Amino acid sequence: TGAKKDSGEASTGEGLLLVNIGTNGQIALPLEQVVRLEEFKTEQVEFSGTKAMIQYRGEILPLHSMAGMLAGSDTWWKKDDIGIVPVVVHKQGGRLFGLAVRKIVDTVYESILESGSESRSGIRRTVVVQGRVTEYVDLNKLVSQRFELSGGGA
């Protein structure tokens, strides 16, 4: 029932990245679908038309609001007072995607026992993690649907 923090010890359960996307709920992402975690200053975010992007490791990394993606819109985040954009980097179909979140909360290993059904597109199921109802996102499915990519693997 209790989640273990990533301390380098062998853990049982599924590796999850917990994030807040600016809504009241908590979101869990499978660690196996996360390439990197980054934080960028809002001044580093550039726009080409309405598309947000950042210069990242010699390439251009498109940025997408996780909240907007789950809502099925192109809504971008509002720059917050601290001026930092936490980003989950995901790779799929040979492309990198930067998924902006409000806050990176924790990395846990959790045996998911209690589960509900898919509550909206891109959500595997609703589960309980660290005593909180949490939407468990399938990044491969969400990105495939949102950007019309074929296949679901990295």
GROMACS .gro file of N, CA, C and O in nm, residues 3-81:
model
  316
    3ALA      N    1   0.391   0.380  -0.093
    3ALA     CA    2   0.486   0.401  -0.201
    3ALA      C    3   0.624   0.424  -0.143
    3ALA      O    4   0.639   0.476  -0.034
    4LYS      N    5   0.725   0.383  -0.218
    4LYS     CA    6   0.862   0.403  -0.175
    4LYS      C    7   0.925   0.510  -0.263
    4LYS      O    8   0.908   0.509  -0.384
    5LYS      N    9   0.998   0.601  -0.203
    5LYS     CA   10   1.067   0.701  -0.282
    5LYS      C   11   1.186   0.636  -0.350
    5LYS      O   12   1.241   0.539  -0.301
    6ASP      N   13   1.226   0.689  -0.464
    6ASP     CA   14   1.339   0.635  -0.539
    6ASP      C   15   1.466   0.667  -0.465
    6ASP      O   16   1.516   0.778  -0.468
    7SER      N   17   1.519   0.570  -0.395
    7SER     CA   18   1.640   0.591  -0.317
    7SER      C   19   1.754   0.505  -0.368
    7SER      O   20   1.856   0.489  -0.302
    8GLY      N   21   1.736   0.446  -0.486
    8GLY     CA   22   1.839   0.362  -0.542
    8GLY      C   23   1.828   0.218  -0.496
    8GLY      O   24   1.895   0.130  -0.546
    9GLU      N   25   1.742   0.189  -0.398
    9GLU     CA   26   1.722   0.054  -0.350
    9GLU      C   27   1.626  -0.018  -0.444
    9GLU      O   28   1.547   0.043  -0.512
   10ALA      N   29   1.636  -0.150  -0.443
   10ALA     CA   30   1.543  -0.228  -0.523
   10ALA      C   31   1.403  -0.208  -0.467
   10ALA      O   32   1.381  -0.215  -0.347
   11SER      N   33   1.309  -0.179  -0.554
   11SER     CA   34   1.172  -0.152  -0.511
   11SER      C   35   1.078  -0.243  -0.587
   11SER      O   36   1.104  -0.281  -0.700
   12THR      N   37   0.966  -0.274  -0.525
   12THR     CA   38   0.864  -0.352  -0.593
   12THR      C   39   0.758  -0.255  -0.642
   12THR      O   40   0.743  -0.146  -0.592
   13GLY      N   41   0.684  -0.299  -0.740
   13GLY     CA   42   0.579  -0.214  -0.793
   13GLY      C   43   0.624  -0.146  -0.920
   13GLY      O   44   0.732  -0.168  -0.972
   14GLU      N   45   0.537  -0.062  -0.969
   14GLU     CA   46   0.559   0.008  -1.095
   14GLU      C   47   0.621   0.145  -1.071
   14GLU      O   48   0.579   0.216  -0.981
   15GLY      N   49   0.720   0.182  -1.151
   15GLY     CA   50   0.783   0.313  -1.138
   15GLY      C   51   0.693   0.420  -1.196
   15GLY      O   52   0.652   0.412  -1.312
   16LEU      N   53   0.662   0.520  -1.115
   16LEU     CA   54   0.572   0.627  -1.156
   16LEU      C   55   0.633   0.764  -1.127
   16LEU      O   56   0.697   0.783  -1.023
   17LEU      N   57   0.611   0.857  -1.216
   17LEU     CA   58   0.646   0.997  -1.193
   17LEU      C   59   0.515   1.068  -1.162
   17LEU      O   60   0.422   1.066  -1.243
   18LEU      N   61   0.507   1.130  -1.045
   18LEU     CA   62   0.387   1.203  -1.005
   18LEU      C   63   0.406   1.350  -1.039
   18LEU      O   64   0.509   1.409  -1.005
   19VAL      N   65   0.307   1.409  -1.107
   19VAL     CA   66   0.314   1.549  -1.144
   19VAL      C   67   0.180   1.616  -1.116
   19VAL      O   68   0.076   1.552  -1.108
   20ASN      N   69   0.186   1.748  -1.103
   20ASN     CA   70   0.068   1.831  -1.091
   20ASN      C   71   0.062   1.911  -1.220
   20ASN      O   72   0.162   1.967  -1.264
   21ILE      N   73  -0.056   1.916  -1.282
   21ILE     CA   74  -0.068   1.988  -1.409
   21ILE      C   75  -0.149   2.115  -1.396
   21ILE      O   76  -0.191   2.174  -1.495
   22GLY      N   77  -0.172   2.158  -1.272
   22GLY     CA   78  -0.244   2.283  -1.251
   22GLY      C   79  -0.392   2.263  -1.224
   22GLY      O   80  -0.465   2.358  -1.204
   23THR      N   81  -0.436   2.139  -1.225
   23THR     CA   82  -0.574   2.109  -1.189
   23THR      C   83  -0.572   2.057  -1.045
   23THR      O   84  -0.467   2.046  -0.984
   24ASN      N   85  -0.686   2.022  -0.993
   24ASN     CA   86  -0.693   1.974  -0.856
   24ASN      C   87  -0.636   1.834  -0.839
   24ASN      O   88  -0.601   1.794  -0.730
   25GLY      N   89  -0.628   1.757  -0.946
   25GLY     CA   90  -0.587   1.618  -0.935
   25GLY      C   91  -0.438   1.597  -0.955
   25GLY      O   92  -0.364   1.685  -0.997
   26GLN      N   93  -0.397   1.477  -0.921
   26GLN     CA   94  -0.258   1.433  -0.939
   26GLN      C   95  -0.252   1.342  -1.061
   26GLN      O   96  -0.343   1.265  -1.086
   27ILE      N   97  -0.143   1.351  -1.136
   27ILE     CA   98  -0.123   1.270  -1.256
   27ILE      C   99  -0.002   1.180  -1.234
   27ILE      O  100   0.100   1.225  -1.180
   28ALA      N  101  -0.012   1.054  -1.277
   28ALA     CA  102   0.101   0.961  -1.272
   28ALA      C  103   0.141   0.925  -1.414
   28ALA      O  104   0.057   0.895  -1.498
   29LEU      N  105   0.273   0.930  -1.440
   29LEU     CA  106   0.327   0.892  -1.570
   29LEU      C  107   0.418   0.772  -1.549
   29LEU      O  108   0.496   0.769  -1.453
   30PRO      N  109   0.414   0.672  -1.638
   30PRO     CA  110   0.504   0.558  -1.624
   30PRO      C  111   0.649   0.603  -1.647
   30PRO      O  112   0.679   0.666  -1.748
   31LEU      N  113   0.736   0.572  -1.552
   31LEU     CA  114   0.876   0.614  -1.565
   31LEU      C  115   0.941   0.560  -1.692
   31LEU      O  116   1.026   0.626  -1.750
   32GLU      N  117   0.899   0.443  -1.736
   32GLU     CA  118   0.956   0.384  -1.857
   32GLU      C  119   0.929   0.468  -1.982
   32GLU      O  120   0.994   0.451  -2.083
   33GLN      N  121   0.833   0.560  -1.975
   33GLN     CA  122   0.800   0.645  -2.089
   33GLN      C  123   0.859   0.787  -2.076
   33GLN      O  124   0.832   0.872  -2.159
   34VAL      N  125   0.939   0.808  -1.972
   34VAL     CA  126   1.001   0.939  -1.948
   34VAL      C  127   1.150   0.931  -1.982
   34VAL      O  128   1.220   0.846  -1.929
   35VAL      N  129   1.197   1.021  -2.070
   35VAL     CA  130   1.338   1.023  -2.108
   35VAL      C  131   1.418   1.107  -2.009
   35VAL      O  132   1.523   1.064  -1.962
   36ARG      N  133   1.369   1.227  -1.978
   36ARG     CA  134   1.438   1.318  -1.887
   36ARG      C  135   1.337   1.410  -1.821
   36ARG      O  136   1.228   1.429  -1.869
   37LEU      N  137   1.382   1.469  -1.711
   37LEU     CA  138   1.307   1.576  -1.645
   37LEU      C  139   1.392   1.701  -1.655
   37LEU      O  140   1.512   1.698  -1.626
   38GLU      N  141   1.333   1.810  -1.697
   38GLU     CA  142   1.405   1.935  -1.714
   38GLU      C  143   1.327   2.049  -1.650
   38GLU      O  144   1.205   2.039  -1.631
   39GLU      N  145   1.396   2.157  -1.619
   39GLU     CA  146   1.333   2.282  -1.578
   39GLU      C  147   1.392   2.393  -1.662
   39GLU      O  148   1.514   2.404  -1.675
   40PHE      N  149   1.306   2.474  -1.722
   40PHE     CA  150   1.349   2.584  -1.807
   40PHE      C  151   1.295   2.715  -1.751
   40PHE      O  152   1.184   2.719  -1.696
   41LYS      N  153   1.372   2.821  -1.766
   41LYS     CA  154   1.323   2.954  -1.733
   41LYS      C  155   1.224   2.995  -1.840
   41LYS      O  156   1.242   2.963  -1.958
   42THR      N  157   1.119   3.066  -1.800
   42THR     CA  158   1.018   3.105  -1.898
   42THR      C  159   1.078   3.191  -2.009
   42THR      O  160   1.029   3.188  -2.122
   43GLU      N  161   1.188   3.263  -1.979
   43GLU     CA  162   1.252   3.344  -2.084
   43GLU      C  163   1.312   3.258  -2.195
   43GLU      O  164   1.338   3.307  -2.304
   44GLN      N  165   1.337   3.130  -2.167
   44GLN     CA  166   1.394   3.040  -2.268
   44GLN      C  167   1.288   2.989  -2.366
   44GLN      O  168   1.323   2.939  -2.472
   45VAL      N  169   1.161   3.001  -2.331
   45VAL     CA  170   1.054   2.953  -2.418
   45VAL      C  171   1.035   3.052  -2.532
   45VAL      O  172   1.022   3.172  -2.510
   46GLU      N  173   1.038   2.999  -2.655
   46GLU     CA  174   1.020   3.081  -2.774
   46GLU      C  175   0.896   3.031  -2.848
   46GLU      O  176   0.851   2.920  -2.826
   47PHE      N  177   0.844   3.115  -2.936
   47PHE     CA  178   0.725   3.078  -3.011
   47PHE      C  179   0.749   3.094  -3.160
   47PHE      O  180   0.815   3.187  -3.205
   48SER      N  181   0.696   2.999  -3.236
   48SER     CA  182   0.690   3.008  -3.381
   48SER      C  183   0.541   3.007  -3.412
   48SER      O  184   0.475   2.903  -3.402
   49GLY      N  185   0.487   3.124  -3.440
   49GLY     CA  186   0.342   3.138  -3.449
   49GLY      C  187   0.285   3.115  -3.310
   49GLY      O  188   0.324   3.182  -3.215
   50THR      N  189   0.199   3.016  -3.296
   50THR     CA  190   0.141   2.985  -3.166
   50THR      C  191   0.207   2.864  -3.100
   50THR      O  192   0.168   2.824  -2.991
   51LYS      N  193   0.306   2.806  -3.165
   51LYS     CA  194   0.372   2.685  -3.114
   51LYS      C  195   0.489   2.722  -3.024
   51LYS      O  196   0.581   2.793  -3.064
   52ALA      N  197   0.484   2.671  -2.900
   52ALA     CA  198   0.591   2.696  -2.804
   52ALA      C  199   0.704   2.595  -2.827
   52ALA      O  200   0.678   2.479  -2.860
   53MET      N  201   0.827   2.641  -2.811
   53MET     CA  202   0.942   2.553  -2.827
   53MET      C  203   1.060   2.609  -2.750
   53MET      O  204   1.057   2.723  -2.702
   54ILE      N  205   1.162   2.525  -2.739
   54ILE     CA  206   1.282   2.566  -2.667
   54ILE      C  207   1.402   2.507  -2.738
   54ILE      O  208   1.394   2.399  -2.798
   55GLN      N  209   1.513   2.579  -2.735
   55GLN     CA  210   1.637   2.524  -2.789
   55GLN      C  211   1.691   2.427  -2.685
   55GLN      O  212   1.715   2.464  -2.571
   56TYR      N  213   1.707   2.300  -2.727
   56TYR     CA  214   1.737   2.193  -2.633
   56TYR      C  215   1.841   2.099  -2.692
   56TYR      O  216   1.814   2.032  -2.792
   57ARG      N  217   1.959   2.098  -2.633
   57ARG     CA  218   2.066   2.006  -2.673
   57ARG      C  219   2.093   2.010  -2.823
   57ARG      O  220   2.104   1.907  -2.889
   58GLY      N  221   2.099   2.131  -2.878
   58GLY     CA  222   2.131   2.149  -3.019
   58GLY      C  223   2.013   2.127  -3.113
   58GLY      O  224   2.031   2.128  -3.234
   59GLU      N  225   1.896   2.104  -3.059
   59GLU     CA  226   1.777   2.083  -3.140
   59GLU      C  227   1.665   2.176  -3.092
   59GLU      O  228   1.681   2.247  -2.994
   60ILE      N  229   1.554   2.173  -3.163
   60ILE     CA  230   1.436   2.247  -3.120
   60ILE      C  231   1.339   2.148  -3.059
   60ILE      O  232   1.299   2.050  -3.125
   61LEU      N  233   1.304   2.169  -2.934
   61LEU     CA  234   1.212   2.081  -2.862
   61LEU      C  235   1.074   2.148  -2.856
   61LEU      O  236   1.059   2.253  -2.795
   62PRO      N  237   0.974   2.089  -2.923
   62PRO     CA  238   0.839   2.146  -2.912
   62PRO      C  239   0.786   2.125  -2.771
   62PRO      O  240   0.806   2.019  -2.711
   63LEU      N  241   0.723   2.227  -2.716
   63LEU     CA  242   0.664   2.220  -2.582
   63LEU      C  243   0.513   2.215  -2.593
   63LEU      O  244   0.453   2.290  -2.670
   64HIS      N  245   0.454   2.126  -2.514
   64HIS     CA  246   0.310   2.111  -2.512
   64HIS      C  247   0.264   2.109  -2.367
   64HIS      O  248   0.328   2.047  -2.283
   65SER      N  249   0.155   2.174  -2.339
   65SER     CA  250   0.097   2.173  -2.205
   65SER      C  251   0.031   2.038  -2.181
   65SER      O  252  -0.057   1.997  -2.256
   66MET      N  253   0.073   1.968  -2.075
   66MET     CA  254   0.010   1.840  -2.042
   66MET      C  255  -0.138   1.860  -2.011
   66MET      O  256  -0.223   1.782  -2.055
   67ALA      N  257  -0.172   1.967  -1.941
   67ALA     CA  258  -0.312   1.997  -1.910
   67ALA      C  259  -0.391   2.018  -2.039
   67ALA      O  260  -0.502   1.968  -2.055
   68GLY      N  261  -0.334   2.092  -2.133
   68GLY     CA  262  -0.400   2.117  -2.261
   68GLY      C  263  -0.418   1.989  -2.342
   68GLY      O  264  -0.523   1.967  -2.402
   69MET      N  265  -0.314   1.904  -2.341
   69MET     CA  266  -0.324   1.778  -2.416
   69MET      C  267  -0.435   1.690  -2.361
   69MET      O  268  -0.511   1.630  -2.437
   70LEU      N  269  -0.445   1.681  -2.229
   70LEU     CA  270  -0.549   1.598  -2.169
   70LEU      C  271  -0.688   1.657  -2.190
   70LEU      O  272  -0.787   1.585  -2.195
   71ALA      N  273  -0.695   1.789  -2.206
   71ALA     CA  274  -0.822   1.856  -2.230
   71ALA      C  275  -0.858   1.855  -2.379
   71ALA      O  276  -0.967   1.898  -2.417
   72GLY      N  277  -0.764   1.809  -2.463
   72GLY     CA  278  -0.789   1.805  -2.607
   72GLY      C  279  -0.780   1.940  -2.673
   72GLY      O  280  -0.843   1.965  -2.774
   73SER      N  281  -0.697   2.029  -2.616
   73SER     CA  282  -0.685   2.163  -2.674
   73SER      C  283  -0.537   2.198  -2.692
   73SER      O  284  -0.449   2.125  -2.652
   74ASP      N  285  -0.512   2.311  -2.752
   74ASP     CA  286  -0.376   2.360  -2.768
   74ASP      C  287  -0.343   2.465  -2.664
   74ASP      O  288  -0.253   2.545  -2.682
   75THR      N  289  -0.418   2.466  -2.556
   75THR     CA  290  -0.398   2.565  -2.450
   75THR      C  291  -0.256   2.559  -2.398
   75THR      O  292  -0.203   2.452  -2.373
   76TRP      N  293  -0.196   2.674  -2.380
   76TRP     CA  294  -0.061   2.681  -2.326
   76TRP      C  295  -0.069   2.722  -2.181
   76TRP      O  296  -0.168   2.778  -2.135
   77TRP      N  297   0.033   2.693  -2.107
   77TRP     CA  298   0.034   2.726  -1.965
   77TRP      C  299   0.046   2.876  -1.947
   77TRP      O  300   0.087   2.948  -2.038
   78LYS      N  301   0.011   2.924  -1.829
   78LYS     CA  302   0.030   3.064  -1.795
   78LYS      C  303   0.159   3.073  -1.716
   78LYS      O  304   0.180   2.998  -1.622
   79LYS      N  305   0.244   3.165  -1.754
   79LYS     CA  306   0.371   3.181  -1.684
   79LYS      C  307   0.343   3.210  -1.537
   79LYS      O  308   0.269   3.301  -1.503
   80ASP      N  309   0.401   3.130  -1.451
   80ASP     CA  310   0.375   3.150  -1.309
   80ASP      C  311   0.476   3.247  -1.249
   80ASP      O  312   0.569   3.292  -1.314
   81ASP      N  313   0.456   3.279  -1.123
   81ASP     CA  314   0.536   3.380  -1.056
   81ASP      C  315   0.684   3.345  -1.047
   81ASP      O  316   0.769   3.433  -1.050
   0.00000   0.00000   0.00000
